[in-house]
Every structure is written in structure tokens, then in C-alpha cells.
Short mmCIF file of N, CA and C in Angstrom, two decimals:
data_model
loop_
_atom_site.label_atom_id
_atom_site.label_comp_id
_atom_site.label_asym_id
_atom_site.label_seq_id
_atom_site.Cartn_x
_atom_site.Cartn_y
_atom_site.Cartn_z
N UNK A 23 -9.71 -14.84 3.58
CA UNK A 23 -9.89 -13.84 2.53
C UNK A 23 -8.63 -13.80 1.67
N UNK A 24 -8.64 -13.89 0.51
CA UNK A 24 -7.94 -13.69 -0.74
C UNK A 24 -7.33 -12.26 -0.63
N UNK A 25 -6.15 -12.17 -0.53
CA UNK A 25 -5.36 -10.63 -0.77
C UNK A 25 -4.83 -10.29 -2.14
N UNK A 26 -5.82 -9.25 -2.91
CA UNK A 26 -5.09 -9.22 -4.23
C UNK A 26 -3.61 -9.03 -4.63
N UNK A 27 -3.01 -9.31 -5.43
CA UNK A 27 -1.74 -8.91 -5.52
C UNK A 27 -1.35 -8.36 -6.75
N UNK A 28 -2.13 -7.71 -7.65
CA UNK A 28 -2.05 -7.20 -9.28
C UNK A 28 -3.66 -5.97 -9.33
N UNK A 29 -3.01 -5.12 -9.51
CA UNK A 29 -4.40 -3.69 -10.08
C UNK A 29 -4.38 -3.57 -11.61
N UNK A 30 -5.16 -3.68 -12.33
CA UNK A 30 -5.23 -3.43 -13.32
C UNK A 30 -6.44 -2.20 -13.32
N UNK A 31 -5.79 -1.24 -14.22
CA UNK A 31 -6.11 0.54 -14.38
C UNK A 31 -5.97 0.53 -16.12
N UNK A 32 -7.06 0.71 -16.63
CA UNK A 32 -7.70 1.10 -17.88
C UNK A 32 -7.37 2.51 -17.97
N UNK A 33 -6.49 3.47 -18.31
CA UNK A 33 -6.40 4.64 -18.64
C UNK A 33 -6.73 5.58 -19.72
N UNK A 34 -6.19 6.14 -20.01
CA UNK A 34 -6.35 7.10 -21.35
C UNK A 34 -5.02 7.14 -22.19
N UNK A 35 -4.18 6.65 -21.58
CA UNK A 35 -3.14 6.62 -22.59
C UNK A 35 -2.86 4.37 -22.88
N UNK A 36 -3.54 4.11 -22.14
CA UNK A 36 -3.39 2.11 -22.13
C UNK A 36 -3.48 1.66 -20.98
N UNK A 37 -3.44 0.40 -21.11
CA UNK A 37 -3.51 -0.13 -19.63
C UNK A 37 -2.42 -0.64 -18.90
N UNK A 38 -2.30 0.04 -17.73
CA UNK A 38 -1.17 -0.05 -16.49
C UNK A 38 -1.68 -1.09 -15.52
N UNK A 39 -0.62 -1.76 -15.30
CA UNK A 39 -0.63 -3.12 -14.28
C UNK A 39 0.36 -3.26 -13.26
N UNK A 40 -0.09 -2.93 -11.82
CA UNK A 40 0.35 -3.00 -10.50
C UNK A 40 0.46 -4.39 -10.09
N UNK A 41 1.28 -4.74 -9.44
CA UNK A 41 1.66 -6.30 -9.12
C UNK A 41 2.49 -5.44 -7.86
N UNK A 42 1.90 -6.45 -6.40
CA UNK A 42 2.87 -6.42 -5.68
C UNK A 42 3.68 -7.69 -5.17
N UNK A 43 4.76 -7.76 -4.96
CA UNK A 43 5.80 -8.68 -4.58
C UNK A 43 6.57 -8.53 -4.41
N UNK A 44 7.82 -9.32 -4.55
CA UNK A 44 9.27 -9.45 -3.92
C UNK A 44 10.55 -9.34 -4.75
N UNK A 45 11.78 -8.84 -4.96
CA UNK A 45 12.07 -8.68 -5.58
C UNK A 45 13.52 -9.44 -5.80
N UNK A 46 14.22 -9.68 -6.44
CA UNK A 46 15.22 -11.02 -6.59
C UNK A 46 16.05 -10.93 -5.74
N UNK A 47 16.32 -9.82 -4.40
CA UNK A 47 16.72 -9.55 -3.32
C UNK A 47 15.47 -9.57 -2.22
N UNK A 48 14.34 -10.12 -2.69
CA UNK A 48 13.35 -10.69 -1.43
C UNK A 48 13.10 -9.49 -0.77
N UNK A 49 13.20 -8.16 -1.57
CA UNK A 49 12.45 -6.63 -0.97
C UNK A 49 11.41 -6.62 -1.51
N UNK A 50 9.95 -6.48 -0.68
CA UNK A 50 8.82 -5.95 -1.14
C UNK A 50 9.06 -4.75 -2.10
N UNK A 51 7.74 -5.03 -3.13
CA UNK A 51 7.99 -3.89 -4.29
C UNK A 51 6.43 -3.94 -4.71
N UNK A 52 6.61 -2.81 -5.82
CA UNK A 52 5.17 -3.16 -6.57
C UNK A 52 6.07 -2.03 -7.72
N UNK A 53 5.74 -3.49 -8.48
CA UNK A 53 6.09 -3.15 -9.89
C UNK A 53 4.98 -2.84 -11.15
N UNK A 54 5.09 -1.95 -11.90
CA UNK A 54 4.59 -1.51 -12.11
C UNK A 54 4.66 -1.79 -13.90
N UNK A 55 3.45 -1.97 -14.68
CA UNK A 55 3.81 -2.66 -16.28
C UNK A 55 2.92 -2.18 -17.28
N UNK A 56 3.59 -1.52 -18.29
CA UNK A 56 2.56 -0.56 -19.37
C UNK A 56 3.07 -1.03 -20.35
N UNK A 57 2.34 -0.32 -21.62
CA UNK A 57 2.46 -1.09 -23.19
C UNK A 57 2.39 0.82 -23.86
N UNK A 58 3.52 1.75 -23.41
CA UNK A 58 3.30 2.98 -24.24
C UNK A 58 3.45 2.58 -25.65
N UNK A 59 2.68 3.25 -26.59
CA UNK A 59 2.72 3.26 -27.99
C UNK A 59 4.30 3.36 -28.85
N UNK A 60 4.46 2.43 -29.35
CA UNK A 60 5.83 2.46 -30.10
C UNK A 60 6.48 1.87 -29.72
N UNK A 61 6.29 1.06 -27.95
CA UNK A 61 7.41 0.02 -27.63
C UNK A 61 6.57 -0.94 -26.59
N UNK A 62 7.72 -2.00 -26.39
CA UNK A 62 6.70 -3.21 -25.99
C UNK A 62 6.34 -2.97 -24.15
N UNK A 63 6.31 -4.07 -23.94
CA UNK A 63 5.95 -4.04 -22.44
C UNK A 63 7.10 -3.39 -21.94
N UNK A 64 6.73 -2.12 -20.84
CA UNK A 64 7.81 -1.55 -20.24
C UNK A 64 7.51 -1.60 -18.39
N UNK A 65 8.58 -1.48 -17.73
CA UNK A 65 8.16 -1.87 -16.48
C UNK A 65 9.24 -0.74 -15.35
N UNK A 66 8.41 -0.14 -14.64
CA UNK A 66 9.23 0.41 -13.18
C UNK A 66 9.22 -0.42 -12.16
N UNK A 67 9.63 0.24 -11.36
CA UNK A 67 9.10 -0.81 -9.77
C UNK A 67 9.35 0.49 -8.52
N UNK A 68 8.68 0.11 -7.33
CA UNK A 68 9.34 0.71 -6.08
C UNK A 68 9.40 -0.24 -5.27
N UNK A 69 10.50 -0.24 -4.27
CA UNK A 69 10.82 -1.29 -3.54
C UNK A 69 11.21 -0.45 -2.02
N UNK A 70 10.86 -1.47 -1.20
CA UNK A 70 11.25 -1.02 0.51
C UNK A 70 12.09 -1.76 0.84
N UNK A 71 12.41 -2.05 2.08
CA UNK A 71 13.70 -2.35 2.95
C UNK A 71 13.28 -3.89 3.24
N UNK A 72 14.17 -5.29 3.24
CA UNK A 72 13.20 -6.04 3.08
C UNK A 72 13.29 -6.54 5.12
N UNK A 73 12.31 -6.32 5.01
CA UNK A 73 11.65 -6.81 6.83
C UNK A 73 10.29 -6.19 6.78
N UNK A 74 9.97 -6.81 8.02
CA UNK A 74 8.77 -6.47 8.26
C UNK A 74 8.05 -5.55 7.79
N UNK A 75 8.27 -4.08 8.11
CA UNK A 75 8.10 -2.83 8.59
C UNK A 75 8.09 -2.51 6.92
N UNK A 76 8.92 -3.23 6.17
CA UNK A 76 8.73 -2.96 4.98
C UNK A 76 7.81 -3.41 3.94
N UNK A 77 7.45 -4.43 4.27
CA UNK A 77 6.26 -5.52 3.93
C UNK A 77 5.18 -4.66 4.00
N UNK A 78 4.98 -4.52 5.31
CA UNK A 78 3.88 -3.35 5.80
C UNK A 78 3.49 -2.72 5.30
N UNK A 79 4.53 -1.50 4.90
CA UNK A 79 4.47 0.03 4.20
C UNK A 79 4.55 -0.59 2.27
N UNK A 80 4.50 -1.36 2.06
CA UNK A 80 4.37 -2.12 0.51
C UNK A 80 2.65 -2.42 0.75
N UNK A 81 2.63 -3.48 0.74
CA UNK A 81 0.97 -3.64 1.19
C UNK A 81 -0.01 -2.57 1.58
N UNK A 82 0.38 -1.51 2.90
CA UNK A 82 -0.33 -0.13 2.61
C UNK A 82 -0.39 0.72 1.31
N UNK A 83 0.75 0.83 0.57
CA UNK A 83 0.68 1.70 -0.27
C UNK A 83 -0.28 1.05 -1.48
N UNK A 84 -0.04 -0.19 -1.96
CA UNK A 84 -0.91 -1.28 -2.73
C UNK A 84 -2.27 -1.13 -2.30
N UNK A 85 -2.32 -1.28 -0.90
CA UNK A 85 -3.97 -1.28 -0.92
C UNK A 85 -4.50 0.31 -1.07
N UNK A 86 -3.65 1.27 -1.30
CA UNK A 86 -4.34 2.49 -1.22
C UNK A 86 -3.79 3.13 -2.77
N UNK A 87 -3.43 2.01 -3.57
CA UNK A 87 -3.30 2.85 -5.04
C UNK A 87 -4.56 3.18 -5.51
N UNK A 88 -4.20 4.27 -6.91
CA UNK A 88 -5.66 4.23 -7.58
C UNK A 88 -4.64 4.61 -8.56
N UNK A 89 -5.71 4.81 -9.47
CA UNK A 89 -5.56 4.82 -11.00
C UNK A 89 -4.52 6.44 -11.03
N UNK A 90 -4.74 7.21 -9.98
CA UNK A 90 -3.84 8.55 -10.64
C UNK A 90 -2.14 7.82 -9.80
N UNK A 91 -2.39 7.05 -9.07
CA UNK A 91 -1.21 6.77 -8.34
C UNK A 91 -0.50 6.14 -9.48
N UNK A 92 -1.24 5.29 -10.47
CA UNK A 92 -0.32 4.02 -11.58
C UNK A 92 0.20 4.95 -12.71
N UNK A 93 -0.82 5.86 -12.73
CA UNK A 93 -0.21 7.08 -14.18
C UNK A 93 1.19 7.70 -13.58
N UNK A 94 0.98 8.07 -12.20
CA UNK A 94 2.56 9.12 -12.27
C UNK A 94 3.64 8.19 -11.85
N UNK A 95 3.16 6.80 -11.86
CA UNK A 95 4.64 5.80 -11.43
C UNK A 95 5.02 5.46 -12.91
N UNK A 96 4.26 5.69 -14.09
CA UNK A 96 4.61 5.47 -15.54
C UNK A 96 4.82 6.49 -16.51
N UNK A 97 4.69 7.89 -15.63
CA UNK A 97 4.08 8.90 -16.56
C UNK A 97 6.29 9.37 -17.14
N UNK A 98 6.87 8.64 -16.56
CA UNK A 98 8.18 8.79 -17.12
C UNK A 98 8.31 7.96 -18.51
N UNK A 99 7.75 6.50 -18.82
CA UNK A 99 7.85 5.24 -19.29
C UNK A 99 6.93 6.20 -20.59
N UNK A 100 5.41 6.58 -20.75
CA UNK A 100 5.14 6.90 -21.26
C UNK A 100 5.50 8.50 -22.25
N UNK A 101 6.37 9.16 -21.35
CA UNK A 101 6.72 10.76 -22.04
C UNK A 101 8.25 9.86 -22.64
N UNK A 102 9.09 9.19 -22.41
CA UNK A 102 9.94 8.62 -22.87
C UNK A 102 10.00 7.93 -24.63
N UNK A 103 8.37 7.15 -24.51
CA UNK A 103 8.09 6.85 -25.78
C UNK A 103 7.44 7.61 -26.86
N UNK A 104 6.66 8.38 -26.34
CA UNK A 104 6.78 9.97 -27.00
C UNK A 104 7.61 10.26 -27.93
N UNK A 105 8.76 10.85 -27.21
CA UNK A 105 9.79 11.53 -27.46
C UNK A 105 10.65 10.40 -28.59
N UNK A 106 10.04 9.39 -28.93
CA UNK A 106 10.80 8.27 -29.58
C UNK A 106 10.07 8.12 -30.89
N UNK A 107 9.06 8.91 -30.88
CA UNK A 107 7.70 8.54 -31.75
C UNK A 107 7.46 9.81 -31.97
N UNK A 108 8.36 10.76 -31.97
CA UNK A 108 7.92 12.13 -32.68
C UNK A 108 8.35 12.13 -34.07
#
């Protein structure tokens, strides 16, 4: 079986894109990638401890996102460009 590794979430303010992977220190993450109005691709991330146990708790949280989970990991990225565009 194929393990996804990218959510794509159609919202109300654009579309947010979950990717999970590794990070240039080889810590599980899931980074997180929006297009708020007024600026280009912008990106967060969260990252764990890199071992096992951290792998783990990355992959759980990935397989149990949803669409309100991708808004409040961006909802900084998006009130940011706002405030740039008033």
C-alpha cells in the first residue's frame, strides 16, 4: 500500500498543502504551503525529534489532519498578508 505524503485542502481563503517529510536535519516534519493574497508561496512547518518515536508521532498527526487542522497551521501566514494588503 502506497502511504500518502502531501494533503491538499481547498479552503475559503486558497489552497493549503500538507507534505510530510524530513527536514535538512533529517527531523520528521510536515510542512505546510499556501498562496495568501498579495504574496507568493508561503510556507510553515512542524517538526519532531528525529528517531523513531518521532517519525511515529509525525505520521500520526499527518494521518489525522483535516482541513481545520491546515487553516490554524497557516492562519498566522494568512492574517500576516492581510495586514500587508490593507
Amino acid at each position: 500500500m502506497n502511504t500518502p505524503f502531501a494533503k491538499v485542502f481547498d479552503t475559503a481563503k486558497g489552497q493549503i498543502v500538507a507534505m510530510l517529510g524530513c527536514d535538512e536535519d533529517d527531523q520528521p516534519e510536515i510542512r505546510f504551503y499556501a498562496k495568501p493574497v498579495g504574496l507568493g508561496i508561503c510556507q510553515s512547518a512542524v517538526a519532531w525529534e528525529s528517531s523513531d518515536t518521532g517519525e511515529a508521532q509525525a505520521q500520526k498527526v499527518f494521518d489525522e489532519l483535516t482541513e481545520e487542522h491546515a487553516i490554524a497551521a497557516t492562519k498566522q501566514l494568512f492574517a500576516f498578508a492581510s495586514q500587508l494588503t490593507e
